[in-house]
Short mmCIF file of C-alpha atoms in Angstrom, two decimals:
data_model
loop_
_atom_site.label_atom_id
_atom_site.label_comp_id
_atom_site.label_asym_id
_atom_site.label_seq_id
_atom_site.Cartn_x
_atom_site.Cartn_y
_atom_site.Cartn_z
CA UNK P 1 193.84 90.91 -9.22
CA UNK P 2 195.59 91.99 -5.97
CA UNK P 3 194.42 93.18 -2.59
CA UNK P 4 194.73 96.35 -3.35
CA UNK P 5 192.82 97.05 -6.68
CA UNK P 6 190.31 94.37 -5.38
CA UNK P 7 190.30 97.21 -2.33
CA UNK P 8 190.02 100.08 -4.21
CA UNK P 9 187.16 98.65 -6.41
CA UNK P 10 185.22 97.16 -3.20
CA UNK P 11 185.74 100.96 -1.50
CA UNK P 12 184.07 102.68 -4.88
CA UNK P 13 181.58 100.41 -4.96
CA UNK P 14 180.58 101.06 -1.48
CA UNK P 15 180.60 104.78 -2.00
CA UNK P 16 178.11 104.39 -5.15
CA UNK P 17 176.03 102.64 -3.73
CA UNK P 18 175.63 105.06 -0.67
CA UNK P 19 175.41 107.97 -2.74
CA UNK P 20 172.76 105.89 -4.77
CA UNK P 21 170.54 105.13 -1.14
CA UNK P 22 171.31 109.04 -0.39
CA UNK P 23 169.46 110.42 -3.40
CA UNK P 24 166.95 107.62 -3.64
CA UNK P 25 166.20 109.16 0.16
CA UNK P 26 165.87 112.74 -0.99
CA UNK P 27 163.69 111.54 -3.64
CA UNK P 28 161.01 110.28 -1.69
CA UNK P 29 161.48 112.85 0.89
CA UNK P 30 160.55 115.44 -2.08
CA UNK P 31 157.57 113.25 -3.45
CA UNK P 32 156.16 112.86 0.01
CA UNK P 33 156.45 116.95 0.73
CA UNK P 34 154.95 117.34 -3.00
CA UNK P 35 152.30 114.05 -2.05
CA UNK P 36 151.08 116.38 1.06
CA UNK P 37 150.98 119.61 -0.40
CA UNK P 38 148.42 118.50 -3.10
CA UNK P 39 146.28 116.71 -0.25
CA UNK P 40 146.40 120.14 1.18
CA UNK P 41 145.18 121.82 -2.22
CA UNK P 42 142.36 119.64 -2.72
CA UNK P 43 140.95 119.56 0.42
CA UNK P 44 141.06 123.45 0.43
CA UNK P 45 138.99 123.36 -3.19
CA UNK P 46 136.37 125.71 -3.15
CA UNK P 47 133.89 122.91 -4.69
CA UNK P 48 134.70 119.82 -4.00
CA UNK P 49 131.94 118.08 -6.04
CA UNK P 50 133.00 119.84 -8.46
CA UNK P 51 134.20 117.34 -11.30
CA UNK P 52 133.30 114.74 -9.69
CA UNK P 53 130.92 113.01 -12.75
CA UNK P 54 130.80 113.83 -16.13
CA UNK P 55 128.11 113.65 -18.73
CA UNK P 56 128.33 112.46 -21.94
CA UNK P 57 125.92 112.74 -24.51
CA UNK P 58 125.98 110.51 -27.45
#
């Protein structure tokens, strides 16, 4: 293989590998923003012993 393919593959593999850090990012940018929101939600429940236990009758 010569310098340049050996280039040109190093190069793309560089640039998939960024673009796979770069989503990976906005993924857990997203869960966190989703993680927070439904801490939000449950602390604003209207009962929150509601569910709590369950009974169960055999």
């Amino acid at each position: 293989m010569d310098i340049a393919a050996l280039s040109v593959v190093m190069s793309q593999s560089a640039l998939q590998q960024a673009a796979g850090l770069q989503v990976m990012s906005l993924a857990k940018e997203q869960a966190q923003s989703e993680a927070q929101s439904m801490v939000q939600m449950l602390s604003q429940a209207p009962h929150p012993s509601l569910g709590k236990t369950l009974d169960i009758r055999v």
